[in-house]
Amino acid sequence: MSIETVEVGGTIRLGQFLKYAGIADSGAHARELIEAGDVEVDGEPETRRGRQLHGGEVVTVITDAFETAVRVA
């Protein structure tokens, strides 16, 4: 799996990042992915929508429908 890089230009919350990167269609969809345990940050499961991402983290989302990994820059 290749890792795409998404520039955010500062700090961003995990839920916002999922929308910004095009992984989630909406805030509600981002919440569903996180609550379902489908989201990892740097290989660790993350259940906090408000988790601050500062850059360099790899956000991985694995569902039955798709799998993607995106680096925060």
MMTF fields as JSON, N, C-alpha, C and O atoms, coordinates in Angstrom:
{
  "mmtfVersion": "1.0.0",
  "mmtfProducer": "UNKNOWN",
  "numBonds": 291,
  "numAtoms": 292,
  "numGroups": 73,
  "numChains": 1,
  "numModels": 1,
  "chainsPerModel": [1],
  "groupsPerChain": [73],
  "chainIdList": ["A"],
  "bondAtomList": [4, 2, 8, 6, 12, 10, 16, 14, 20, 18, 24, 22, 28, 26, 32, 30, 36, 34, 40, 38, 44, 42, 48, 46, 52, 50, 56, 54, 60, 58, 64, 62, 68, 66, 72, 70, 76, 74, 80, 78, 84, 82, 88, 86, 92, 90, 96, 94, 100, 98, 104, 102, 108, 106, 112, 110, 116, 114, 120, 118, 124, 122, 128, 126, 132, 130, 136, 134, 140, 138, 144, 142, 148, 146, 152, 150, 156, 154, 160, 158, 164, 162, 168, 166, 172, 170, 176, 174, 180, 178, 184, 182, 188, 186, 192, 190, 196, 194, 200, 198, 204, 202, 208, 206, 212, 210, 216, 214, 220, 218, 224, 222, 228, 226, 232, 230, 236, 234, 240, 238, 244, 242, 248, 246, 252, 250, 256, 254, 260, 258, 264, 262, 268, 266, 272, 270, 276, 274, 280, 278, 284, 282, 288, 286],
  "bondOrderList": [1, 1, 1, 1, 1, 1, 1, 1, 1, 1, 1, 1, 1, 1, 1, 1, 1, 1, 1, 1, 1, 1, 1, 1, 1, 1, 1, 1, 1, 1, 1, 1, 1, 1, 1, 1, 1, 1, 1, 1, 1, 1, 1, 1, 1, 1, 1, 1, 1, 1, 1, 1, 1, 1, 1, 1, 1, 1, 1, 1, 1, 1, 1, 1, 1, 1, 1, 1, 1, 1, 1, 1],
  "groupList": [{"groupName": "MET", "atomNameList": ["N", "CA", "C", "O"], "elementList": ["N", "C", "C", "O"], "formalChargeList": [0, 0, 0, 0], "bondAtomList": [1, 0, 2, 1, 3, 2], "bondOrderList": [1, 1, 2], "singleLetterCode": "M", "chemCompType": "L-PEPTIDE LINKING"}, {"groupName": "SER", "atomNameList": ["N", "CA", "C", "O"], "elementList": ["N", "C", "C", "O"], "formalChargeList": [0, 0, 0, 0], "bondAtomList": [1, 0, 2, 1, 3, 2], "bondOrderList": [1, 1, 2], "singleLetterCode": "S", "chemCompType": "L-PEPTIDE LINKING"}, {"groupName": "ILE", "atomNameList": ["N", "CA", "C", "O"], "elementList": ["N", "C", "C", "O"], "formalChargeList": [0, 0, 0, 0], "bondAtomList": [1, 0, 2, 1, 3, 2], "bondOrderList": [1, 1, 2], "singleLetterCode": "I", "chemCompType": "L-PEPTIDE LINKING"}, {"groupName": "GLU", "atomNameList": ["N", "CA", "C", "O"], "elementList": ["N", "C", "C", "O"], "formalChargeList": [0, 0, 0, 0], "bondAtomList": [1, 0, 2, 1, 3, 2], "bondOrderList": [1, 1, 2], "singleLetterCode": "E", "chemCompType": "L-PEPTIDE LINKING"}, {"groupName": "THR", "atomNameList": ["N", "CA", "C", "O"], "elementList": ["N", "C", "C", "O"], "formalChargeList": [0, 0, 0, 0], "bondAtomList": [1, 0, 2, 1, 3, 2], "bondOrderList": [1, 1, 2], "singleLetterCode": "T", "chemCompType": "L-PEPTIDE LINKING"}, {"groupName": "VAL", "atomNameList": ["N", "CA", "C", "O"], "elementList": ["N", "C", "C", "O"], "formalChargeList": [0, 0, 0, 0], "bondAtomList": [1, 0, 2, 1, 3, 2], "bondOrderList": [1, 1, 2], "singleLetterCode": "V", "chemCompType": "L-PEPTIDE LINKING"}, {"groupName": "GLY", "atomNameList": ["N", "CA", "C", "O"], "elementList": ["N", "C", "C", "O"], "formalChargeList": [0, 0, 0, 0], "bondAtomList": [1, 0, 2, 1, 3, 2], "bondOrderList": [1, 1, 2], "singleLetterCode": "G", "chemCompType": "PEPTIDE LINKING"}, {"groupName": "ARG", "atomNameList": ["N", "CA", "C", "O"], "elementList": ["N", "C", "C", "O"], "formalChargeList": [0, 0, 0, 0], "bondAtomList": [1, 0, 2, 1, 3, 2], "bondOrderList": [1, 1, 2], "singleLetterCode": "R", "chemCompType": "L-PEPTIDE LINKING"}, {"groupName": "LEU", "atomNameList": ["N", "CA", "C", "O"], "elementList": ["N", "C", "C", "O"], "formalChargeList": [0, 0, 0, 0], "bondAtomList": [1, 0, 2, 1, 3, 2], "bondOrderList": [1, 1, 2], "singleLetterCode": "L", "chemCompType": "L-PEPTIDE LINKING"}, {"groupName": "GLN", "atomNameList": ["N", "CA", "C", "O"], "elementList": ["N", "C", "C", "O"], "formalChargeList": [0, 0, 0, 0], "bondAtomList": [1, 0, 2, 1, 3, 2], "bondOrderList": [1, 1, 2], "singleLetterCode": "Q", "chemCompType": "L-PEPTIDE LINKING"}, {"groupName": "PHE", "atomNameList": ["N", "CA", "C", "O"], "elementList": ["N", "C", "C", "O"], "formalChargeList": [0, 0, 0, 0], "bondAtomList": [1, 0, 2, 1, 3, 2], "bondOrderList": [1, 1, 2], "singleLetterCode": "F", "chemCompType": "L-PEPTIDE LINKING"}, {"groupName": "LYS", "atomNameList": ["N", "CA", "C", "O"], "elementList": ["N", "C", "C", "O"], "formalChargeList": [0, 0, 0, 0], "bondAtomList": [1, 0, 2, 1, 3, 2], "bondOrderList": [1, 1, 2], "singleLetterCode": "K", "chemCompType": "L-PEPTIDE LINKING"}, {"groupName": "TYR", "atomNameList": ["N", "CA", "C", "O"], "elementList": ["N", "C", "C", "O"], "formalChargeList": [0, 0, 0, 0], "bondAtomList": [1, 0, 2, 1, 3, 2], "bondOrderList": [1, 1, 2], "singleLetterCode": "Y", "chemCompType": "L-PEPTIDE LINKING"}, {"groupName": "ALA", "atomNameList": ["N", "CA", "C", "O"], "elementList": ["N", "C", "C", "O"], "formalChargeList": [0, 0, 0, 0], "bondAtomList": [1, 0, 2, 1, 3, 2], "bondOrderList": [1, 1, 2], "singleLetterCode": "A", "chemCompType": "L-PEPTIDE LINKING"}, {"groupName": "ASP", "atomNameList": ["N", "CA", "C", "O"], "elementList": ["N", "C", "C", "O"], "formalChargeList": [0, 0, 0, 0], "bondAtomList": [1, 0, 2, 1, 3, 2], "bondOrderList": [1, 1, 2], "singleLetterCode": "D", "chemCompType": "L-PEPTIDE LINKING"}, {"groupName": "HIS", "atomNameList": ["N", "CA", "C", "O"], "elementList": ["N", "C", "C", "O"], "formalChargeList": [0, 0, 0, 0], "bondAtomList": [1, 0, 2, 1, 3, 2], "bondOrderList": [1, 1, 2], "singleLetterCode": "H", "chemCompType": "L-PEPTIDE LINKING"}, {"groupName": "PRO", "atomNameList": ["N", "CA", "C", "O"], "elementList": ["N", "C", "C", "O"], "formalChargeList": [0, 0, 0, 0], "bondAtomList": [1, 0, 2, 1, 3, 2], "bondOrderList": [1, 1, 2], "singleLetterCode": "P", "chemCompType": "L-PEPTIDE LINKING"}],
  "groupTypeList": [0, 1, 2, 3, 4, 5, 3, 5, 6, 6, 4, 2, 7, 8, 6, 9, 10, 8, 11, 12, 13, 6, 2, 13, 14, 1, 6, 13, 15, 13, 7, 3, 8, 2, 3, 13, 6, 14, 5, 3, 5, 14, 6, 3, 16, 3, 4, 7, 7, 6, 7, 9, 8, 15, 6, 6, 3, 5, 5, 4, 5, 2, 4, 14, 13, 10, 3, 4, 13, 5, 7, 5, 13],
  "groupIdList": [1, 2, 3, 4, 5, 6, 7, 8, 9, 10, 11, 12, 13, 14, 15, 16, 17, 18, 19, 20, 21, 22, 23, 24, 25, 26, 27, 28, 29, 30, 31, 32, 33, 34, 35, 36, 37, 38, 39, 40, 41, 42, 43, 44, 45, 46, 47, 48, 49, 50, 51, 52, 53, 54, 55, 56, 57, 58, 59, 60, 61, 62, 63, 64, 65, 66, 67, 68, 69, 70, 71, 72, 73],
  "secStructList": [7, 7, 3, 3, 3, 3, 7, 7, 1, 1, 7, 3, 3, 2, 2, 2, 2, 2, 2, 2, 6, 6, 1, 1, 1, 1, 2, 2, 2, 2, 2, 2, 2, 2, 2, 6, 6, 7, 3, 3, 3, 6, 6, 3, 3, 7, 7, 7, 6, 6, 7, 3, 3, 7, 1, 1, 7, 3, 3, 3, 3, 3, 7, 1, 1, 7, 3, 3, 3, 3, 3, 3, 7],
  "xCoordList": [0.849, 0.0, 0.897, 1.771, 0.674, 1.464, 0.843, -0.359, 1.686, 1.225, 1.222, 2.268, 0.034, -0.137, 0.206, 0.047, 0.667, 0.95, -0.031, -0.248, -0.626, -1.567, -1.035, -0.813, -0.831, -0.343, -1.508, -2.56, -1.308, -2.351, -1.893, -2.727, -0.601, -0.089, -0.327, -0.67, -0.156, -0.315, -0.967, -0.919, -1.579, -2.242, -3.676, -4.351, -4.135, -5.507, -6.012, -5.236, -7.299, -7.9, -8.129, -8.319, -8.107, -8.233, -9.509, -9.464, -10.644, -11.909, -11.877, -12.36, -11.314, -11.185, -10.246, -10.499, -9.162, -8.198, -8.832, -8.585, -9.641, -10.292, -11.159, -11.201, -11.848, -12.65, -11.744, -11.958, -10.736, -9.838, -9.109, -8.924, -8.698, -7.967, -8.889, -8.413, -10.2, -11.152, -11.451, -12.025, -11.071, -11.335, -12.763, -13.43, -13.235, -14.6, -15.402, -14.882, -16.675, -17.542, -18.03, -18.334, -18.104, -18.653, -18.084, -17.374, -18.411, -17.999, -18.629, -17.998, -19.885, -20.576, -19.904, -19.761, -19.498, -18.818, -17.47, -17.095, -16.739, -15.462, -15.683, -14.919, -16.718, -17.029, -17.321, -16.842, -18.099, -18.433, -17.165, -17.015, -16.26, -15.017, -14.202, -13.673, -14.106, -13.303, -13.945, -13.264, -15.262, -15.96, -15.968, -16.015, -15.924, -15.916, -14.543, -14.393, -13.539, -12.195, -11.448, -10.485, -11.892, -11.279, -10.088, -9.452, -9.766, -8.719, -7.541, -7.712, -6.34, -5.104, -4.24, -4.219, -3.532, -2.545, -1.201, -1.018, -0.276, 1.048, 0.947, 1.693, 0.02, -0.103, -0.875, -1.041, -1.357, -2.113, -3.574, -3.841, -4.522, -5.938, -6.217, -5.718, -7.015, -7.339, -8.854, -9.532, -9.368, -10.817, -11.214, -12.388, -10.264, -10.567, -10.631, -9.631, -11.814, -12.0, -11.177, -10.733, -10.976, -10.258, -8.758, -8.072, -8.225, -6.771, -6.064, -6.38, -5.114, -4.367, -3.273, -2.495, -3.228, -2.19, -1.293, -1.785, 0.015, 0.949, 1.789, 2.459, 1.764, 2.571, 3.516, 4.105, 3.658, 4.528, 3.793, 4.316, 2.579, 1.818, 1.307, 1.083, 1.13, 0.508, -0.851, -0.945, -1.901, -3.271, -3.693, -3.674, -4.074, -4.497, -5.962, -6.386, -6.732, -8.142, -8.352, -8.052, -8.871, -9.133, -10.582, -10.975, -11.375, -12.765, -12.962, -12.039, -14.176, -14.481, -14.433, -14.129, -14.737, -14.827, -13.501, -13.276, -12.611, -11.362, -10.293, -10.569, -9.06, -7.912, -7.04, -6.722, -6.657, -5.821, -4.913, -5.243, -3.775, -2.851, -2.423, -2.059, -2.468, -2.137, -1.204, -1.457, -0.119, 0.817, 0.404, 0.11, 0.383, 0.058, 1.326, 2.364, 1.246, 2.43, 2.084, 2.944],
  "yCoordList": [-1.173, 0.0, 1.239, 1.382, 2.12, 3.349, 4.391, 4.374, 5.291, 6.305, 7.654, 8.161, 8.229, 9.557, 10.594, 10.322, 11.761, 12.839, 13.978, 14.394, 14.48, 15.593, 16.754, 16.614, 17.904, 19.108, 19.781, 20.03, 20.072, 20.761, 22.127, 22.961, 22.37, 23.675, 24.048, 25.194, 23.122, 23.407, 22.251, 21.111, 22.548, 21.529, 21.343, 22.308, 20.096, 19.783, 18.634, 17.769, 18.627, 17.525, 16.336, 16.499, 15.144, 13.911, 13.891, 13.573, 14.229, 14.223, 15.174, 14.839, 16.356, 17.337, 16.821, 17.0, 16.182, 15.656, 14.586, 14.552, 13.719, 12.673, 13.285, 12.772, 14.372, 15.078, 15.773, 15.651, 16.499, 17.272, 16.375, 16.747, 15.193, 14.259, 13.489, 12.734, 13.672, 12.994, 11.564, 10.808, 11.182, 9.825, 9.708, 8.7, 10.744, 10.775, 11.805, 12.859, 11.493, 12.396, 13.569, 14.636, 13.37, 14.39, 14.184, 13.213, 15.116, 14.964, 13.74, 13.047, 13.477, 12.302, 11.015, 10.061, 10.996, 9.82, 9.619, 8.491, 10.724, 10.645, 10.069, 9.213, 10.533, 10.04, 8.539, 7.788, 8.1, 6.676, 5.831, 4.779, 6.299, 5.554, 5.437, 4.371, 6.544, 6.557, 5.686, 4.889, 5.835, 5.056, 3.565, 2.743, 3.207, 1.795, 1.153, -0.06, 1.969, 1.43, 1.208, 0.442, 1.884, 1.712, 2.622, 2.532, 3.512, 4.518, 4.264, 4.034, 4.312, 4.211, 5.429, 5.935, 5.89, 6.951, 6.364, 5.932, 6.355, 5.756, 4.326, 3.929, 3.561, 2.146, 1.836, 0.664, 2.858, 2.655, 3.047, 4.102, 2.224, 2.587, 3.929, 4.198, 4.764, 6.086, 6.266, 6.116, 6.586, 6.734, 8.166, 8.433, 9.095, 10.501, 11.311, 11.471, 11.816, 12.636, 13.915, 14.433, 14.42, 15.664, 15.518, 16.494, 14.324, 14.098, 15.1, 15.207, 15.826, 16.828, 16.159, 15.354, 16.501, 16.015, 17.2, 18.244, 17.052, 18.155, 18.046, 19.006, 16.913, 16.678, 15.515, 15.392, 14.671, 13.513, 12.236, 11.141, 12.361, 11.169, 10.462, 11.094, 9.155, 8.38, 7.926, 7.203, 8.359, 7.993, 6.87, 7.03, 5.737, 4.576, 4.293, 4.293, 4.052, 3.7, 2.387, 2.263, 1.404, 0.091, -0.28, -0.441, -0.415, -0.849, -2.045, -2.462, -2.589, -3.679, -3.197, -3.969, -1.897, -1.352, -0.86, -0.947, -0.34, 0.209, 0.247, 0.076, 0.478, 0.621, 1.74, 1.754, 2.675, 3.778, 4.248, 4.109, 4.8, 5.38, 6.741, 6.881, 7.748, 9.119, 9.719, 9.621, 10.345, 11.03, 12.48, 13.13, 12.992, 14.39, 15.215, 14.906, 16.254, 17.106, 18.555, 19.427],
  "zCoordList": [0.0, 0.0, 0.0, 0.854, -0.952, -0.998, -0.066, 0.198, 0.42, 1.36, 0.661, 0.256, 0.526, -0.046, 1.031, 2.221, 0.627, 1.569, 1.327, 0.189, 2.421, 2.331, 3.159, 4.362, 2.512, 3.181, 3.912, 3.324, 5.199, 5.959, 6.453, 6.808, 6.484, 6.863, 8.315, 8.604, 9.222, 10.648, 11.359, 10.895, 12.489, 13.292, 12.814, 12.456, 12.81, 12.401, 13.265, 13.67, 13.542, 14.303, 13.377, 12.171, 13.956, 13.176, 12.337, 11.149, 12.947, 12.202, 11.02, 9.938, 11.219, 10.141, 9.054, 7.863, 9.479, 8.508, 7.624, 6.419, 8.208, 7.405, 6.314, 5.195, 6.628, 5.616, 4.6, 3.394, 5.079, 4.222, 3.223, 2.064, 3.678, 2.824, 1.88, 1.032, 2.018, 1.134, 1.54, 0.757, 2.751, 3.23, 3.73, 3.495, 4.424, 4.943, 4.152, 3.785, 3.891, 3.134, 3.971, 3.438, 5.287, 6.178, 7.579, 7.843, 8.467, 9.859, 10.494, 11.292, 10.131, 10.668, 10.189, 10.954, 8.933, 8.391, 9.086, 9.405, 9.32, 10.039, 11.431, 11.878, 12.116, 13.463, 13.414, 14.263, 12.43, 12.298, 12.105, 12.726, 11.24, 11.002, 12.285, 12.602, 13.019, 14.248, 15.319, 15.964, 15.512, 16.544, 16.235, 17.151, 14.948, 14.554, 14.752, 14.599, 15.094, 15.279, 13.985, 13.943, 12.908, 11.592, 11.35, 10.3, 12.312, 12.108, 13.045, 14.242, 12.464, 13.243, 12.951, 11.829, 13.966, 13.795, 14.206, 15.345, 13.274, 13.493, 14.015, 14.909, 13.451, 13.787, 15.051, 15.391, 15.766, 16.999, 16.78, 16.205, 17.223, 17.089, 17.763, 18.856, 17.107, 17.657, 17.69, 16.673, 18.863, 19.032, 19.346, 19.603, 19.332, 19.645, 18.359, 17.66, 18.058, 16.861, 16.932, 15.908, 18.147, 18.343, 18.466, 18.771, 18.236, 18.318, 17.417, 16.232, 17.974, 17.219, 16.393, 16.905, 15.117, 14.223, 13.887, 13.461, 14.074, 13.908, 12.643, 12.262, 12.001, 10.809, 11.045, 12.118, 10.049, 10.142, 10.501, 10.293, 11.042, 11.406, 10.146, 9.113, 10.25, 9.18, 9.693, 10.685, 9.004, 9.353, 8.414, 7.193, 8.988, 8.212, 8.504, 9.66, 7.444, 7.593, 6.866, 5.678, 7.595, 7.011, 7.298, 8.453, 6.23, 6.355, 5.426, 4.726, 5.431, 4.502, 3.058, 2.149, 2.849, 1.496, 0.938, -0.269, 1.795, 1.299, 2.379, 3.566, 1.928, 2.826, 2.27, 1.081, 3.13, 2.663, 3.803, 4.981, 3.422, 4.393, 3.87, 2.702, 4.743, 4.333, 5.38, 6.581, 4.909, 5.801, 5.91, 4.907, 7.149, 7.414, 7.221, 7.806, 6.412, 6.195, 6.458, 6.331]
}
